[in-house]
Short mmCIF file of C-alpha atoms in Angstrom, two decimals:
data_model
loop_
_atom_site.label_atom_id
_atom_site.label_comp_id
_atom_site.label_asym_id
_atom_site.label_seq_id
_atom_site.Cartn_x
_atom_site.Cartn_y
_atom_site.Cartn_z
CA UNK A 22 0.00 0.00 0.00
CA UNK A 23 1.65 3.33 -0.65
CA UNK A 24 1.89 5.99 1.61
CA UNK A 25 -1.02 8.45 1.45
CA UNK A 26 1.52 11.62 1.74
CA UNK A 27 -1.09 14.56 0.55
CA UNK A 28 -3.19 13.12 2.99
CA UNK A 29 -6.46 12.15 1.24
CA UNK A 30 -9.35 12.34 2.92
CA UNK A 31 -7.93 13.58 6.02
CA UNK A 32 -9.01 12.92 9.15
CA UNK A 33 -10.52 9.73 9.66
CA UNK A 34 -11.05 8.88 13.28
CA UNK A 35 -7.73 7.77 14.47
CA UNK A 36 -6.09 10.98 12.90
CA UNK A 37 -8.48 12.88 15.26
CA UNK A 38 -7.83 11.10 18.19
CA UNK A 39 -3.74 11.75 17.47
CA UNK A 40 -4.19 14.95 16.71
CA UNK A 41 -6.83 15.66 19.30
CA UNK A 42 -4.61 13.44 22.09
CA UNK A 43 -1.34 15.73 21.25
CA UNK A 44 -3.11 18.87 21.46
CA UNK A 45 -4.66 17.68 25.14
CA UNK A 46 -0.84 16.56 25.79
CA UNK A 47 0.30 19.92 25.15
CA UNK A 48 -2.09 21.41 27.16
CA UNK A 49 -1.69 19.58 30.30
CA UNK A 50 1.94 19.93 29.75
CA UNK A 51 1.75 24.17 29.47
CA UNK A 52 -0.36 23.95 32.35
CA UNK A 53 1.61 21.58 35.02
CA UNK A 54 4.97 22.81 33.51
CA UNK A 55 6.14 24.44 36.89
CA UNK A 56 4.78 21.85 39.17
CA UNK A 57 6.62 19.15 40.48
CA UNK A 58 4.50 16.53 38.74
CA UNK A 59 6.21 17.10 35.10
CA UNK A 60 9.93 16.86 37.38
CA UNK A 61 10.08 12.95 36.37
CA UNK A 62 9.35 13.16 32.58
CA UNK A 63 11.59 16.51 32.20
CA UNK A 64 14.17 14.52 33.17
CA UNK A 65 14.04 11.72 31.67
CA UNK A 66 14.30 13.96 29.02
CA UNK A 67 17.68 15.34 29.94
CA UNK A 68 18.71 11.93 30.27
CA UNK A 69 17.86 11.16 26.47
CA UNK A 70 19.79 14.57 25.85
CA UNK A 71 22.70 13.29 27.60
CA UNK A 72 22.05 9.67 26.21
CA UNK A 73 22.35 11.56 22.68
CA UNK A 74 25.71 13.23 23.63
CA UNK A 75 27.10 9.28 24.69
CA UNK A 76 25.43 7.99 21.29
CA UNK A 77 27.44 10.59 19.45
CA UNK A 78 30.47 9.81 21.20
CA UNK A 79 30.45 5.96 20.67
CA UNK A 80 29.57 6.31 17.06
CA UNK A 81 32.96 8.89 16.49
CA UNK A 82 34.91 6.01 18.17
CA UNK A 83 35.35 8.18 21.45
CA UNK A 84 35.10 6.53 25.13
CA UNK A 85 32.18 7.49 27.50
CA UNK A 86 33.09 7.76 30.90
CA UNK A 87 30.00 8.63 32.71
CA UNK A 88 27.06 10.05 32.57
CA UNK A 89 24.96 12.41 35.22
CA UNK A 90 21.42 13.93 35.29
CA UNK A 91 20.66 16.45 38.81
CA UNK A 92 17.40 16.73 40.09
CA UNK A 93 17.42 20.49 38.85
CA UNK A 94 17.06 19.47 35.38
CA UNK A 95 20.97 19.29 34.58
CA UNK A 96 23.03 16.80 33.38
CA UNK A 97 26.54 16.03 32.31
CA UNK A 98 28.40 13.58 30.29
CA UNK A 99 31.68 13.02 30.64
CA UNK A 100 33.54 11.59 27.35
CA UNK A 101 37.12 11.20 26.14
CA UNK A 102 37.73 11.55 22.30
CA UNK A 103 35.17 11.00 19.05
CA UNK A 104 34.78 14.04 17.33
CA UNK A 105 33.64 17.37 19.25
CA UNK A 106 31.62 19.09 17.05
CA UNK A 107 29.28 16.33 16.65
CA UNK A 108 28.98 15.37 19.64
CA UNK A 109 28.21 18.85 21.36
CA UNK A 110 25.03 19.30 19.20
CA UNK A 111 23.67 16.09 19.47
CA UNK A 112 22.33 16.72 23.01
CA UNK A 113 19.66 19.00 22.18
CA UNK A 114 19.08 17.71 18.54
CA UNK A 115 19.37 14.12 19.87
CA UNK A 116 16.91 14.43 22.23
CA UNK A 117 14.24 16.19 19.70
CA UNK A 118 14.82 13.60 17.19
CA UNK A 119 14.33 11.06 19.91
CA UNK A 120 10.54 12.54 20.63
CA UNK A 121 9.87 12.42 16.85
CA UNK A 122 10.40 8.58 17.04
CA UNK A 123 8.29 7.96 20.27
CA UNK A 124 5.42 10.06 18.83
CA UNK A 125 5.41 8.22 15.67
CA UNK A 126 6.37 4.66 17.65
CA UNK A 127 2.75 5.79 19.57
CA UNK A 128 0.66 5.79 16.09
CA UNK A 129 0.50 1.80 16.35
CA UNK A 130 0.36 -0.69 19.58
CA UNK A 131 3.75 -2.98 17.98
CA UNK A 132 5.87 -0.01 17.49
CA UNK A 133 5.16 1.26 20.99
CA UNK A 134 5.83 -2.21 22.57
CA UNK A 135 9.06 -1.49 20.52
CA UNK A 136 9.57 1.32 22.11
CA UNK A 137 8.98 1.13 25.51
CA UNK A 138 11.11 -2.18 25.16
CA UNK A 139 14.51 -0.16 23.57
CA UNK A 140 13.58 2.41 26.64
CA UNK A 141 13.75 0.01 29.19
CA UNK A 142 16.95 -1.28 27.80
CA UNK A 143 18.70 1.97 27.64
CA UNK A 144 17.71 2.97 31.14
CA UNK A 145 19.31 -0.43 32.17
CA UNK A 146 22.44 0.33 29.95
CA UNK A 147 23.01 3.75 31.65
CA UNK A 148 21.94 2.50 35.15
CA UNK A 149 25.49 0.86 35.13
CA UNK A 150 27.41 4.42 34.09
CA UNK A 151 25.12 6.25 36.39
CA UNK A 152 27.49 8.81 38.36
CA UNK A 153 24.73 9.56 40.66
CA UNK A 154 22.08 8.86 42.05
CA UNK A 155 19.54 11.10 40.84
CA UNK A 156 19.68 9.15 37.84
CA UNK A 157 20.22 5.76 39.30
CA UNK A 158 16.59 6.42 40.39
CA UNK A 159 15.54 7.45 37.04
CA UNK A 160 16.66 4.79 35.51
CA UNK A 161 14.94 2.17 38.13
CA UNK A 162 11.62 4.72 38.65
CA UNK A 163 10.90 4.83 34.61
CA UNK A 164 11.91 0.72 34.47
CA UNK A 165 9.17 0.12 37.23
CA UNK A 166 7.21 2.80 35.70
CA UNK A 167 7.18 1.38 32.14
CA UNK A 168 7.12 -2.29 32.83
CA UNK A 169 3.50 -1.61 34.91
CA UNK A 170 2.20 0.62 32.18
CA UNK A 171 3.37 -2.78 29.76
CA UNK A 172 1.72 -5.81 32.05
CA UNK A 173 -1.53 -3.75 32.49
CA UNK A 174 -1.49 -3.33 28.33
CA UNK A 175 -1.18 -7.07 28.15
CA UNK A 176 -2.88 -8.17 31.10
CA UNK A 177 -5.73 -5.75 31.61
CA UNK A 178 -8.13 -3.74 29.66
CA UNK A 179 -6.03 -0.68 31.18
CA UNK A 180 -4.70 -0.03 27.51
CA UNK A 181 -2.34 3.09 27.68
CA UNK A 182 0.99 1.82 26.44
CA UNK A 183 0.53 3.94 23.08
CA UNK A 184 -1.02 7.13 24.87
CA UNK A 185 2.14 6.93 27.48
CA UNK A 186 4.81 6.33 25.18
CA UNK A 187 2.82 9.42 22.67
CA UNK A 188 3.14 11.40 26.43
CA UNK A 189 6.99 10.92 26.95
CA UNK A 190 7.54 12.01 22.87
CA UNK A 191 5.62 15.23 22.86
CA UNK A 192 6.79 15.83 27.06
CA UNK A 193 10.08 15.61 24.77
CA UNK A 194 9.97 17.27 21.80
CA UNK A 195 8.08 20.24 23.70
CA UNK A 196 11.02 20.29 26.77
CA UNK A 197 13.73 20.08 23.74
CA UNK A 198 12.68 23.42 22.11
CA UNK A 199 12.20 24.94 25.46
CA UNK A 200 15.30 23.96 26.89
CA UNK A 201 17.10 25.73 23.79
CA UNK A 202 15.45 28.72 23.98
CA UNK A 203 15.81 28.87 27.80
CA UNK A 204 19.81 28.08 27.60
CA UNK A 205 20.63 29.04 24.49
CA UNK A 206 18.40 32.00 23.38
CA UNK A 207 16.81 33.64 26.33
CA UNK A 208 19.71 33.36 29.47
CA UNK A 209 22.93 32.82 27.25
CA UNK A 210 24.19 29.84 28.99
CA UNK A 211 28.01 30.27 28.57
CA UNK A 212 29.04 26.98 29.62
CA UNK A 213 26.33 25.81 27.05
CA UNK A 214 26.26 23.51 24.20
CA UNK A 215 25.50 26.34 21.83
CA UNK A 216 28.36 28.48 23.02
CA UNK A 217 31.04 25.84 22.98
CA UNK A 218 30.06 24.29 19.47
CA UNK A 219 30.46 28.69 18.41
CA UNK A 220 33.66 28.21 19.49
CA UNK A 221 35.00 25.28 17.40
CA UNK A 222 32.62 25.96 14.65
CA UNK A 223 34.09 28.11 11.76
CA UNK A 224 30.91 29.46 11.09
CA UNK A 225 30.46 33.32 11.94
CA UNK A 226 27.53 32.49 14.58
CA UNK A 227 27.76 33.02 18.21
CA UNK A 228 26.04 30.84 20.48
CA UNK A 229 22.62 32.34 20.47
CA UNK A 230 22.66 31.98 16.65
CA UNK A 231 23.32 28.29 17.11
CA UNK A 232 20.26 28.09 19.43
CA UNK A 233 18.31 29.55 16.86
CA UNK A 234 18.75 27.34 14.12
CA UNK A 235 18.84 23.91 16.59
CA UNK A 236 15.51 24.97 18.08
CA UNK A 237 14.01 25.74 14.60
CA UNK A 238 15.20 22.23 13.65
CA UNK A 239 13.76 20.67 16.78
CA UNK A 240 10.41 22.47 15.95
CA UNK A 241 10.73 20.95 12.78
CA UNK A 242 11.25 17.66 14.19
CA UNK A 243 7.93 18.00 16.12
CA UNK A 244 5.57 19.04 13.12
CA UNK A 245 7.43 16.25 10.98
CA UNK A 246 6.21 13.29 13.25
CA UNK A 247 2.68 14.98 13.80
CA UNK A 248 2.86 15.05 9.55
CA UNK A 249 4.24 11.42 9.49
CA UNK A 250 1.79 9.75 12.18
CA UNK A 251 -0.77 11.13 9.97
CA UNK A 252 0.23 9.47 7.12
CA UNK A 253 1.05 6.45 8.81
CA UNK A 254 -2.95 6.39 10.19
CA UNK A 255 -4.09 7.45 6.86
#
């Protein structure tokens, strides 16, 4: 069957549901975004920024020698080699691309079984180069979290796999162009990602430049895989 890309006879019901279900998503988000009950899912977003930093790292043959998340919504990874200038804007870009794939891994129940089964085994991965304990318990709170949400899909009529795993994308993709505008754009960060990749870059841009064009690519990223899912339900 070939992909419906102009989107014929758009929306059928599950389109409005996934369009409807993101737009509630967003809302709830806006609206809890300075309460403490958003704390866990913003950072298991920095930990898929700092996941994307290690990623980078391994794939330019460089050695990762520990990662750290802090319960105020920072993180760290320490690495040794691979090559610099990819790995310093693969945090932010990482994580954005990485809530394009869990809100298109949400649009059927295989892919988010898929999904929730690669996050479990990452969180177990970086559970063992935790440096502290902030996200030790990240890691083991989203394991418990996710394996519950999984036995109640396949055990129960408590079917919320897909809407969770849809949850944790947009949480991301919305926390991703937030956190460059707030770092890179708004407060100038100088110890930021943005201002060090200025500095090895030979680009003319300074750092808030850089945070321009990473969060217009990370919006991009978010209205690409509400565009894909669509076609995908079509």
């Amino acid at each position: 069957m070939n992909p419906n890309w102009e989107l014929k006879n758009c929306c059928q019901h599950e389109q409005v549901v996934f369009l409807a279900t993101i737009g509630v998503f967003t809302v709830v988000i806006l609206a809890l975004w300075r309460t403490f009950l958003l704390t866990p899912f913003k950072l298991i977003t920095v930990f898929l920024h700092e996941a994307s930093h290690a990623i980078a790292c391994k794939l330019t043959c460089g050695e990762v020698e520990g990662m750290q998340v802090h319960a105020n919504e920072g993180g760290v990874t320490q690495t040794r080699g691979g090559v610099y200038w990819l790995i310093l804007p693969a945090g932010y870009l990482g994580s954005s691309f990485w809530g394009m794939v869990l809100i298109l891994a949400s649009t059927k129940l295989l892919t988010s079984r898929i999904a929730a089964g690669c996050l479990i085994l990452s969180l177990l991965i970086v559970l063992f180069i935790a440096k502290n304990w902030t996200l030790r318990g990240l890691c083991i709170g989203f394991i418990v979290f996710i394996a519950i949400v999984w036995v109640l899909q396949e055990m129960t009529k408590v079917r919320i796999l897909r809407y969770i795993i849809l949850f944790i994308g947009v949480m991301n993709s919305l926390f991703s162009v937030y956190d460059i505008y707030d770092d890179l754009i708004s407060r100038r960060v100088h110890s930021s990602d943005a201002e060090k990749f200025a500095e090895v870059c030979p680009c003319p841009c300074n750092g808030a430049a850089w945070g321009v064009i990473w969060g217009l690519i990370s919006f991009i990223f978010l209205c690409g895989a509400i565009y894909i899912g669509l076609v995908i339900l079509s």
